[in-house]
Amino acid sequence: MFDIERWQEIFDTIRKNKLRTFLTGLSVASGIFILVILLGFGQGMQNGIANEFEGDANNLLGVWTQVTTKEYKGLNPGRPIILSNRDYDYIESKYSDILEFKSPNLRIFNASINYKNESGAYQVQAVAPNYQQIENAEMLQGRFLNYKDDASVAKVAIISKKIREELMPNEKNPVGKELKISDLVFQIVGVFSDKGGDFDESRLYIPQSTGQRVFNRGDSLSMMYFTLKPQATFEKTLAASNKFNSEIETYLKQVHTVAPDDGSAINTFNTLENVKRFMGMMKGIKLFFWFVGICTIIAGIVGVSNIMLIIVKERTREIGVRKALGAKPWSIVWMILHEAVFVTAVSGFGGLIFSMGLLEFIGPKVEVDYVLNPSIDFNVAVTTVLLLIFAGAVAGFFPAWRAASIKPIEALRDE
Amino acid sequence: MIEIKDLHKSYKMGSNSLHVLKGLNFNIKEGELVAIMGSSGSGKSTLLNILGMLDELDEGSYTLDGVPIKNLNETKAAQYRNKFLGFIFQSFNLINYKTAVENVALPLYYQGVNRKERQEKALKYLEQVGLKEWAGHLPSELSGGQKQRVAIARALAAEPKVLMADEPTGALDSQTSYEVMDLIQKINDDGNTILVVTHEPDIADMCKRIVHLKDGVIVEDKKVDQVRASQYV
Ligand SMILES: Nc1ncnc2c1ncn2[C@@H]1O[C@H](COP(=O)(O)OP(=O)(O)O)[C@@H](O)[C@H]1O
Ligand SMILES: [Mg+2]
């Protein structure tokens, strides 16, 4: 296969037909370049969107309440519905085997917080220890709430990084320090940060029992949060969570005497539905980029084929001369294919290395919403180059074979 | 060396068919220098192309050096062209991106001669046609006469049994034509068999035999006293 004489002949031809070689190479290289950048940004968008969803646990379920909108069993509409510890305890014990994390949530808006001379208004949430997993909160210092805090109705608080920066900018480690919530002294036991950003960081966490007691809320709750243990497939988890939501909604409507068709009093949400939408969107984006990518490849193949046709046409007379001098048809075909494959391969891999290098270099620097670290699967890229080389060879073969098998006199007559 | 019997050739153009060669018979022996004469359109090139295996005959037989040339596939034909035949065309047909010496070396490439030997041989033949100093030049840097001499060197390089020249002086002025004919005569003096197609009587007179074609038949086939071209150069 490795015939030094033939390689020399090919190199001679390439060296002496620089423009032709350059144009062929350029079209192949730019095709690959466009494809790599395109697929790279497709991946980047995927990463970016996935990142936006990273803030919370993906299979988060929740319940919140409003006033009733329908008359039911003699009760007037407009009656506020308030969740209670009993509701929470019932659900927790009934579904204990499918629940993964769970937490009640009592919200006190705009509580005044004082640290030494600094003060501010923040939201206080009285929650269970599992709330850390539910919010995906990351502990920077100290710890999150635990069951002992709740059982002992401890006056402990977890503050956010934001609060630490705003109220105690000089305090490197506020764990163990005291602050006042609505003039009551609490001990700081931990500092958290939340990928959810400003909104999720404008708050403090205190134990559920403490919250209900110090803010005089009896056993009332603002919300309940649950996550389910993941099932074998996403579809199954989604089905289980929808079933769970509708069951607890029915149950809560019963115990709170709410009309079954009241769409407002008791509300549930399910982030898996978002995930589903998001996954559908991802699929769409992926499909789109592949579609555009495949179109690019097809355009590349058509381009390479055209170039091959033009090259063969341009060289018809030369082929006639070579045949008159004793070139066999196969040696003509090989001459053309050898050159085509060599040029496509070199420029294809050149374009690949260049574009992947560029992606590698600028990828991590890209800071646009919904685009994160564009990158490309190496195998996909290499396969594409091989496909183009193959296409170039096939596209070159037919005209080359035709030119090689016509009578030399016809080739020589070509102008 | 060459034997043709009852050779016919027509060109088909749509439903029409143009009968160009209508039953030609002749033999050419080794060492001959034959002119194929005739007016334009009389079928000279058609005949030469068939003899040169660039085209195929319709009817009759053609034997080249004892080998019947019939129904050859392109691969076989390529072998015979490479081994038996050297071509000189009116329009030179040099490969424009190859230098003079590379053009001359090309038939040797197809004979499987290695690079070094090709180079040496090609230079030797360029020297024979007086163009050794021009070896590294592209065809576009050569005059018409020089191009034709490169083409002659290329035809010689394969050391063919028969040289076929189709109007080798057709694109040249008379002075250059004589120089080329002088070269052809010298090559013939060395014993090479040469066929020259021409419509110019003075060129034909520089051969040793004239075959006169008219309307696809041979009207005359005579030996002549060769006019030496060297007296004009
Ligand atoms: N490829 C072709 N197709 C059709 N007719 C042709 C072809 N080649 C030559 N002819 C015709 O055949 C006749 C002989 O042509 P040719 O052999 O080239 O003549 P000459 O070389 O003597 O001028 C001419 O009438 C020419 O038009
Ligand atoms: Mg002619």
XYZ file of C-alpha atoms and ligand atoms in Angstrom:
676
model
C 0.000 0.000 0.000
C 2.768 2.448 0.851
C 4.249 3.242 -2.512
C 6.921 5.902 -2.146
C 6.866 6.718 -5.861
C 3.171 7.375 -5.800
C 3.447 9.536 -2.682
C 6.140 11.578 -4.373
C 3.944 12.014 -7.421
C 1.047 13.113 -5.162
C 3.217 15.563 -3.260
C 4.521 16.984 -6.532
C 0.976 17.525 -7.702
C -0.084 19.081 -4.409
C 2.946 21.320 -4.254
C 2.421 22.543 -7.788
C -1.292 23.099 -7.510
C -1.299 25.121 -4.345
C -4.448 27.068 -5.064
C -6.496 23.978 -5.801
C -5.145 22.266 -2.706
C -5.742 25.353 -0.611
C -9.346 25.744 -1.728
C -10.160 22.094 -1.182
C -8.513 22.175 2.203
C -10.162 25.413 3.195
C -13.656 24.193 2.441
C -13.106 20.984 4.378
C -11.445 22.726 7.303
C -14.085 25.426 7.542
C -16.863 22.833 7.381
C -15.330 20.994 10.296
C -14.691 24.253 12.089
C -18.314 25.356 11.818
C -19.537 21.954 12.925
C -17.301 21.794 15.976
C -18.167 25.321 17.091
C -21.842 24.652 16.511
C -21.984 21.376 18.389
C -19.763 22.880 21.030
C -22.204 25.695 21.674
C -25.088 23.241 21.572
C -23.392 21.415 24.411
C -22.672 24.740 26.084
C -26.340 25.661 26.032
C -27.211 22.298 27.465
C -24.694 22.779 30.250
C -25.932 26.299 30.853
C -29.561 25.317 31.175
C -28.693 22.350 33.372
C -26.793 24.770 35.563
C -29.793 27.077 35.936
C -31.779 24.167 37.318
C -29.136 23.120 39.760
C -30.355 25.475 42.516
C -32.916 23.163 44.065
C -33.437 19.476 44.550
C -34.825 18.276 41.264
C -37.736 16.268 42.554
C -39.112 18.780 44.999
C -42.805 18.578 45.878
C -44.689 21.091 47.974
C -48.003 22.263 49.358
C -49.161 25.778 50.109
C -52.534 27.268 50.898
C -54.713 30.279 50.166
C -58.305 31.215 50.909
C -61.189 29.051 49.650
C -63.004 30.211 46.544
C -66.021 27.916 46.709
C -68.831 27.385 49.137
C -68.725 23.902 50.601
C -70.853 22.135 53.248
C -72.326 25.425 54.408
C -68.948 27.145 54.726
C -68.547 30.450 52.912
C -65.847 31.077 50.361
C -63.016 33.384 51.408
C -62.106 31.269 54.426
C -58.326 31.049 54.923
C -56.865 27.548 55.046
C -53.866 27.073 57.297
C -51.723 23.942 57.330
C -50.850 22.443 60.691
C -48.396 20.075 62.285
C -51.113 17.381 62.256
C -51.318 17.547 58.455
C -47.573 17.270 58.213
C -47.293 14.423 60.725
C -50.015 12.454 58.975
C -48.345 12.728 55.585
C -44.923 12.031 57.002
C -45.989 8.823 58.688
C -48.289 7.614 55.918
C -45.692 8.019 53.158
C -42.575 7.374 55.203
C -41.382 4.585 52.920
C -41.400 6.651 49.730
C -40.267 9.991 51.126
C -36.626 10.885 50.980
C -36.434 14.366 52.521
C -39.214 16.314 54.121
C -39.662 19.523 56.002
C -42.450 21.768 57.233
C -41.913 25.471 56.735
C -43.195 28.440 58.681
C -42.355 31.823 57.237
C -42.020 35.077 59.082
C -41.547 37.881 56.613
C -39.489 40.935 57.361
C -38.353 39.926 60.805
C -35.984 42.479 62.244
C -32.518 41.100 62.836
C -29.875 42.805 64.991
C -26.213 42.008 65.335
C -24.428 44.370 67.692
C -25.170 47.752 66.159
C -26.155 46.490 62.737
C -29.732 45.665 61.844
C -31.798 44.551 58.876
C -35.066 42.939 57.876
C -34.916 39.373 56.605
C -37.223 36.460 56.183
C -37.110 33.839 58.905
C -38.018 30.297 58.013
C -38.721 27.760 60.715
C -37.845 24.415 59.222
C -36.765 20.817 59.902
C -33.172 19.546 59.497
C -34.013 18.018 56.098
C -34.561 21.497 54.729
C -30.858 21.690 53.985
C -31.177 18.939 51.358
C -34.411 20.392 50.056
C -32.842 23.760 49.335
C -29.465 22.296 48.366
C -27.979 24.727 50.861
C -24.241 24.440 51.285
C -22.772 24.890 54.761
C -19.857 27.295 54.770
C -19.365 27.344 58.507
C -20.823 25.475 61.462
C -23.746 23.151 60.935
C -27.345 23.084 59.832
C -30.271 22.500 62.221
C -30.583 19.088 63.869
C -33.318 17.153 65.669
C -32.030 18.109 69.087
C -32.528 21.800 68.248
C -36.122 21.053 67.382
C -36.824 18.819 70.368
C -35.315 21.320 72.785
C -36.921 24.307 71.072
C -33.436 25.775 70.926
C -32.940 29.418 70.027
C -30.374 28.730 67.325
C -30.162 30.248 63.845
C -28.436 29.473 60.564
C -27.632 32.656 58.715
C -26.801 33.098 55.066
C -23.521 34.261 53.660
C -25.335 37.375 52.494
C -26.496 38.206 56.031
C -23.028 37.593 57.345
C -21.637 40.034 54.805
C -24.312 42.620 55.469
C -24.607 42.534 59.216
C -21.166 41.399 60.310
C -18.676 42.252 57.603
C -15.787 42.105 60.042
C -16.777 38.803 61.584
C -14.784 36.023 59.949
C -16.576 33.284 61.760
C -19.851 34.242 63.442
C -20.575 30.675 64.656
C -21.241 30.850 68.425
C -22.036 34.557 68.306
C -25.409 35.900 69.279
C -27.901 37.882 67.253
C -31.396 39.123 67.926
C -34.454 38.043 65.981
C -37.404 40.283 66.858
C -35.515 41.214 70.020
C -35.038 37.610 71.093
C -31.496 36.341 71.467
C -30.488 33.483 69.170
C -27.152 31.781 68.851
C -25.649 31.491 65.374
C -24.700 27.839 64.722
C -24.018 27.895 60.998
C -23.573 29.922 57.792
C -24.947 28.645 54.512
C -24.781 29.647 50.907
C -27.320 28.780 48.244
C -26.772 28.469 44.490
C -30.294 29.834 44.119
C -28.765 33.256 44.627
C -29.948 36.420 46.346
C -33.514 35.338 46.867
C -32.586 32.086 48.600
C -29.919 33.842 50.639
C -32.050 36.670 52.059
C -33.128 34.534 54.969
C -32.245 32.727 58.201
C -33.294 29.280 59.300
C -34.444 28.449 62.828
C -35.973 25.215 64.218
C -39.639 24.651 63.405
C -40.697 24.313 67.058
C -38.825 27.452 68.055
C -40.430 29.424 65.249
C -43.939 28.390 66.144
C -43.362 29.162 69.800
C -41.523 32.512 69.666
C -43.740 33.941 66.931
C -46.904 32.637 68.575
C -48.059 30.561 65.636
C -49.398 27.604 67.591
C -49.020 24.557 65.314
C -49.581 26.367 62.030
C -47.330 26.021 58.957
C -46.887 28.060 55.805
C -45.781 25.235 53.564
C -44.670 21.627 53.449
C -41.844 20.318 51.306
C -41.110 16.752 50.265
C -38.794 14.875 47.990
C -39.388 11.296 46.932
C -36.810 8.557 46.740
C -35.797 8.297 43.072
C -37.318 5.365 41.245
C -35.749 3.230 38.539
C -36.593 5.696 35.786
C -37.412 9.346 35.596
C -40.862 8.517 34.226
C -41.614 6.316 37.235
C -40.444 8.964 39.689
C -42.575 11.532 37.910
C -45.638 9.266 38.038
C -45.091 8.488 41.731
C -44.686 12.146 42.612
C -47.813 13.171 40.724
C -49.744 10.421 42.526
C -48.350 11.571 45.868
C -49.323 15.177 45.180
C -52.867 14.386 44.156
C -53.364 12.058 47.139
C -52.200 14.593 49.697
C -54.229 17.321 47.999
C -57.365 15.173 48.259
C -56.558 14.342 51.870
C -55.933 17.960 52.861
C -59.145 19.116 51.162
C -61.024 16.531 53.195
C -59.599 17.466 56.589
C -59.898 21.195 55.911
C -63.403 20.869 54.470
C -62.528 22.325 51.095
C -64.597 21.678 47.989
C -62.918 18.989 45.856
C -63.114 21.297 42.831
C -61.650 24.328 44.625
C -58.578 25.038 42.547
C -57.109 27.671 44.811
C -57.336 26.837 48.504
C -54.839 23.993 48.521
C -52.012 24.018 46.015
C -49.270 21.593 45.234
C -46.267 21.961 43.023
C -43.874 19.451 41.519
C -40.529 20.545 40.133
C -40.273 17.274 38.271
C -42.839 18.694 35.897
C -40.360 21.475 35.222
C -37.625 18.939 34.860
C -39.772 17.138 32.358
C -40.336 20.322 30.411
C -36.671 21.099 30.728
C -35.686 17.667 29.483
C -38.041 18.082 26.559
C -36.429 21.407 25.818
C -32.960 19.861 26.074
C -34.011 17.181 23.654
C -35.278 19.893 21.337
C -32.060 21.860 21.574
C -29.966 18.759 21.060
C -32.054 17.739 18.093
C -31.792 21.194 16.620
C -28.028 21.289 16.916
C -27.720 17.836 15.461
C -30.017 18.834 12.651
C -27.935 21.912 11.885
C -24.779 19.830 12.330
C -25.962 17.186 9.907
C -26.949 19.882 7.435
C -23.443 21.290 7.792
C -21.946 17.875 7.126
C -24.192 17.416 4.117
C -23.181 20.840 2.859
C -19.568 19.782 3.442
C -20.088 16.558 1.524
C -21.746 18.406 -1.339
C -18.909 20.918 -1.299
C -16.234 18.252 -1.358
C -18.082 16.408 -4.126
C -18.281 19.566 -6.200
C -14.617 20.268 -5.737
C -13.823 16.707 -6.798
C -15.982 17.067 -9.907
C -14.263 20.318 -10.788
C -10.822 18.853 -10.161
C -11.501 15.860 -12.369
C -12.995 18.060 -15.076
C -10.014 20.377 -14.905
C -7.638 17.452 -15.175
C -9.414 15.578 -17.973
C -6.874 16.577 -20.577
C -4.041 15.733 -18.228
C -5.655 12.365 -17.696
C -5.756 11.895 -21.471
C -2.048 12.737 -21.701
C -1.179 10.388 -18.882
C -3.166 7.620 -20.527
C -1.475 8.230 -23.867
C 1.803 7.815 -21.987
C 0.678 4.493 -20.603
C -1.202 5.208 -17.374
C -3.586 2.428 -16.466
C -7.134 3.430 -15.495
C -6.614 2.395 -11.892
C -3.481 4.420 -11.547
C -5.494 7.477 -12.642
C -8.247 6.727 -10.139
C -5.706 6.208 -7.383
C -3.889 9.368 -8.267
C -7.045 11.439 -7.852
C -8.337 9.643 -4.759
C -4.979 9.603 -3.082
C -4.717 13.333 -3.434
C -8.323 13.926 -2.390
C -8.079 11.737 0.695
C -4.750 13.203 1.679
C -5.908 16.799 1.348
C -9.261 16.181 3.078
C -7.582 14.288 5.889
C -4.902 16.874 6.561
C -7.247 19.854 6.346
C -10.053 18.032 8.141
C -7.906 17.147 11.113
C -6.284 20.563 10.915
C -9.691 22.216 11.169
C -10.610 19.827 13.958
C -7.548 20.537 16.038
C -7.841 24.257 15.471
C -11.513 24.463 16.367
C -11.211 22.140 19.351
C -8.257 24.135 20.568
C -10.283 27.304 20.238
C -13.199 25.747 22.093
C -10.881 24.474 24.787
C -9.360 27.911 25.108
C -12.394 30.199 25.001
C -14.937 27.648 26.245
C -14.346 28.164 29.968
C -14.205 31.925 29.434
C -17.690 32.169 27.962
C -20.003 34.031 30.321
C -23.350 34.300 28.641
C -26.669 33.342 30.232
C -27.663 29.803 29.387
C -24.263 28.965 27.841
C -21.726 27.214 30.006
C -18.390 25.727 29.029
C -19.058 24.847 25.383
C -17.244 21.643 24.490
C -17.511 18.806 22.022
C -17.319 15.065 22.138
C -13.990 14.148 20.545
C -15.398 10.969 19.019
C -18.181 12.851 17.289
C -15.685 15.277 15.826
C -13.311 12.564 14.607
C -16.189 10.591 13.137
C -17.263 13.659 11.214
C -13.812 14.136 9.759
C -13.664 10.477 8.761
C -17.096 10.817 7.202
C -15.955 13.793 5.148
C -12.829 11.949 4.020
C -14.943 8.996 3.028
C -17.425 11.256 1.251
C -14.569 12.972 -0.556
C -13.216 9.622 -1.685
C -16.609 8.390 -2.845
C -17.403 11.703 -4.497
C -14.029 11.665 -6.232
C -14.226 8.053 -7.251
C -17.052 8.242 -9.754
C -15.836 11.125 -11.886
C -12.271 9.805 -11.605
C -13.348 6.384 -12.732
C -15.348 7.808 -15.596
C -12.455 9.989 -16.729
C -10.069 7.062 -16.395
C -12.129 4.662 -18.429
C -13.006 6.812 -21.440
C -10.868 6.476 -24.531
C -7.757 8.634 -24.245
C -8.592 10.432 -27.455
C -11.810 11.710 -25.891
C -9.983 12.945 -22.832
C -7.390 14.644 -25.036
C -10.071 16.361 -27.053
C -11.396 18.003 -23.873
C -10.727 21.682 -23.697
C 6.034 -3.476 -37.629
C 2.549 -2.163 -38.478
C 0.025 -4.083 -40.578
C -3.483 -2.881 -41.282
C -6.010 -4.697 -43.406
C -9.302 -3.312 -44.647
C -9.544 -0.767 -41.855
C -12.857 1.064 -41.449
C -13.860 3.778 -39.031
C -16.994 5.856 -38.754
C -18.052 8.466 -36.256
C -21.574 8.231 -35.003
C -23.280 11.508 -34.356
C -26.816 10.986 -33.242
C -28.580 9.056 -35.987
C -25.980 10.024 -38.593
C -22.762 8.200 -39.105
C -19.729 9.676 -40.820
C -17.662 7.094 -42.655
C -14.136 8.490 -42.268
C -11.817 5.589 -43.134
C -13.043 3.337 -45.885
C -10.965 0.208 -46.074
C -7.277 1.027 -45.692
C -4.481 -1.466 -46.326
C -0.789 -0.939 -45.739
C 2.297 -2.160 -43.914
C 5.050 -0.244 -42.272
C 8.389 -1.852 -41.623
C 10.842 -1.166 -38.886
C 12.957 1.929 -39.427
C 10.591 3.610 -41.855
C 9.767 7.305 -41.762
C 6.275 7.589 -43.193
C 4.286 10.724 -43.892
C 0.526 10.474 -43.894
C -0.578 13.256 -46.213
C -3.933 14.617 -47.103
C -6.078 17.647 -46.920
C -7.825 18.689 -43.744
C -10.669 16.345 -42.876
C -9.359 13.462 -44.952
C -9.044 11.205 -41.889
C -5.318 11.409 -41.140
C -5.707 12.006 -37.418
C -8.383 9.370 -37.176
C -5.990 6.858 -38.712
C -3.101 7.863 -36.478
C -5.237 7.686 -33.354
C -6.239 4.163 -34.227
C -2.644 3.177 -34.930
C -1.684 4.815 -31.654
C -4.374 2.909 -29.770
C -5.943 6.124 -28.580
C -9.075 5.154 -30.476
C -10.598 1.912 -31.701
C -11.237 0.682 -35.222
C -14.661 -0.477 -36.362
C -13.701 -3.090 -38.924
C -10.554 -4.698 -40.283
C -7.441 -5.758 -38.469
C -4.410 -4.051 -36.997
C -1.257 -5.825 -35.954
C 1.478 -3.986 -34.092
C 4.835 -5.734 -33.821
C 3.121 -9.064 -34.354
C 0.465 -8.429 -31.704
C -3.127 -8.222 -32.957
C -4.703 -5.103 -31.517
C -8.302 -6.019 -30.972
C -10.787 -5.723 -28.143
C -8.183 -4.642 -25.634
C -9.359 -3.425 -22.293
C -8.014 -0.088 -21.123
C -5.439 -1.667 -18.805
C -3.968 -3.805 -21.557
C -4.100 -0.915 -24.012
C -2.256 1.246 -21.476
C 0.480 -1.366 -21.250
C 0.897 -1.498 -25.033
C 0.862 2.275 -25.386
C 3.515 2.483 -22.726
C 5.711 -0.188 -24.242
C 5.227 0.289 -27.993
C 4.202 3.847 -28.687
C 5.387 7.396 -28.329
C 3.151 10.334 -29.171
C 3.887 13.797 -30.459
C 0.865 16.081 -30.727
C 0.271 19.266 -32.654
C -0.670 21.007 -29.397
C 2.253 19.431 -27.493
C 0.082 18.195 -24.619
C 2.689 18.805 -21.971
C 1.440 18.801 -18.390
C 1.518 22.466 -17.491
C 2.429 22.168 -13.826
C 5.361 19.844 -14.455
C 8.795 21.041 -15.525
C 10.357 19.929 -18.794
C 12.342 17.163 -17.163
C 9.322 15.966 -15.167
C 7.245 15.833 -18.320
C 9.902 13.777 -20.048
C 10.139 11.466 -17.055
C 6.404 10.803 -16.873
C 6.198 7.789 -19.247
C 9.035 6.248 -17.245
C 6.965 6.651 -14.071
C 4.303 4.532 -15.711
C 6.942 2.004 -16.683
C 7.810 1.630 -13.031
C 11.279 3.136 -13.316
C 12.542 4.561 -10.033
C 12.875 8.266 -9.446
C 16.607 8.605 -9.763
C 16.809 6.630 -12.970
C 13.857 8.533 -14.390
C 15.623 11.787 -13.745
C 18.840 10.606 -15.402
C 17.100 9.221 -18.470
C 14.878 12.249 -18.847
C 17.921 14.536 -18.745
C 19.642 12.386 -21.335
C 16.732 12.740 -23.752
C 16.409 16.448 -23.060
C 20.065 16.725 -23.969
C 19.394 14.850 -27.181
C 16.791 17.445 -28.191
C 19.122 20.239 -27.092
C 17.186 21.425 -24.062
C 19.255 20.250 -21.148
C 19.555 23.766 -19.748
C 15.786 24.121 -19.831
C 15.133 21.038 -17.736
C 13.786 22.967 -14.753
C 11.456 25.218 -16.738
C 7.706 24.947 -16.925
C 6.093 24.584 -20.378
C 4.748 28.118 -20.069
C 8.338 29.371 -20.024
C 9.224 27.628 -23.303
C 8.690 28.615 -26.938
C 6.520 26.499 -29.223
C 9.514 24.833 -30.811
C 11.008 24.089 -27.423
C 7.733 22.636 -26.176
C 7.567 20.346 -29.166
C 11.140 19.232 -28.567
C 10.261 18.457 -24.940
C 7.315 16.465 -26.256
C 9.655 14.601 -28.620
C 12.037 13.877 -25.760
C 9.091 12.583 -23.751
C 8.021 10.344 -26.645
C 11.570 9.040 -26.928
C 12.040 8.476 -23.213
C 9.804 5.434 -23.162
C 11.953 3.960 -25.937
C 8.927 3.026 -28.004
C 8.871 0.842 -31.073
C 6.940 3.423 -33.076
C 6.767 7.198 -32.782
C 3.515 8.793 -33.861
C 3.411 12.487 -34.617
C 0.172 14.263 -35.484
C 0.985 17.519 -37.272
C 4.087 17.989 -35.111
C 4.903 21.204 -36.941
C 1.342 22.418 -37.295
C 1.678 25.042 -34.582
C 5.199 26.156 -35.495
C 6.695 28.617 -37.969
C 8.633 27.147 -40.874
C 12.086 27.665 -39.408
C 11.115 25.938 -36.173
C 9.300 23.278 -38.191
C 12.514 22.414 -39.993
C 14.385 22.188 -36.729
C 11.798 19.759 -35.414
C 11.900 17.756 -38.639
C 15.676 17.683 -38.461
C 15.344 16.162 -35.021
C 12.795 13.636 -36.243
C 15.058 12.656 -39.147
C 17.961 12.136 -36.779
C 15.867 9.970 -34.529
C 14.856 7.977 -37.597
C 18.516 7.699 -38.586
C 19.036 5.900 -35.291
C 16.605 3.258 -36.515
C 13.322 4.358 -34.946
C 10.081 3.826 -36.849
C 8.180 7.091 -37.196
C 4.773 8.103 -38.566
C 4.201 11.751 -39.289
C 0.794 13.139 -40.102
C 0.942 16.384 -42.070
C -0.860 18.347 -44.699
C 2.241 20.310 -45.679
C 4.023 18.899 -48.749
C 7.469 20.186 -47.716
C 7.211 18.359 -44.390
C 6.040 15.197 -46.175
C 9.014 15.427 -48.522
C 11.328 15.174 -45.530
C 10.038 11.642 -44.885
C 11.067 8.512 -46.793
C 7.595 7.433 -47.831
C 4.315 9.280 -48.375
C 0.886 7.723 -47.912
C -1.695 10.000 -49.440
C -5.196 9.928 -47.980
C -8.195 11.393 -49.705
C -11.770 11.039 -48.487
C -10.872 8.071 -46.346
C -9.025 6.016 -48.944
C -5.341 5.747 -49.864
C -4.896 7.357 -53.244
C -1.145 7.108 -53.372
C 1.618 5.293 -51.463
C 5.119 6.058 -52.686
C 8.708 6.045 -51.575
C 10.452 9.426 -51.908
C 13.947 10.721 -51.832
C 14.281 12.310 -48.430
C 14.909 16.034 -48.284
C 17.209 16.625 -45.359
C 15.956 19.307 -43.026
C 19.466 20.058 -41.772
C 20.168 22.118 -44.868
C 17.557 24.650 -43.723
C 18.614 25.018 -40.142
N -14.794 12.736 -32.652
C -15.335 12.980 -33.829
N -16.664 12.933 -33.955
C -17.225 13.166 -35.148
N -16.561 13.445 -36.251
C -15.234 13.508 -36.201
C -14.544 13.294 -34.993
N -13.215 13.412 -35.202
C -13.097 13.717 -36.499
N -14.303 13.760 -37.110
C -14.555 14.012 -38.513
O -13.910 12.997 -39.236
C -13.307 13.561 -40.384
C -11.815 13.243 -40.329
O -11.253 13.931 -39.269
P -9.677 13.861 -38.972
O -9.268 12.447 -38.926
O -9.433 14.678 -37.782
O -9.103 14.579 -40.260
P -7.668 15.190 -40.521
O -6.818 14.893 -39.341
O -7.217 14.566 -41.757
O -7.883 16.656 -40.678
C -13.598 15.031 -40.358
O -14.690 15.275 -41.218
C -13.968 15.317 -38.952
O -14.916 16.319 -38.907
Mg -5.842 16.151 -37.997
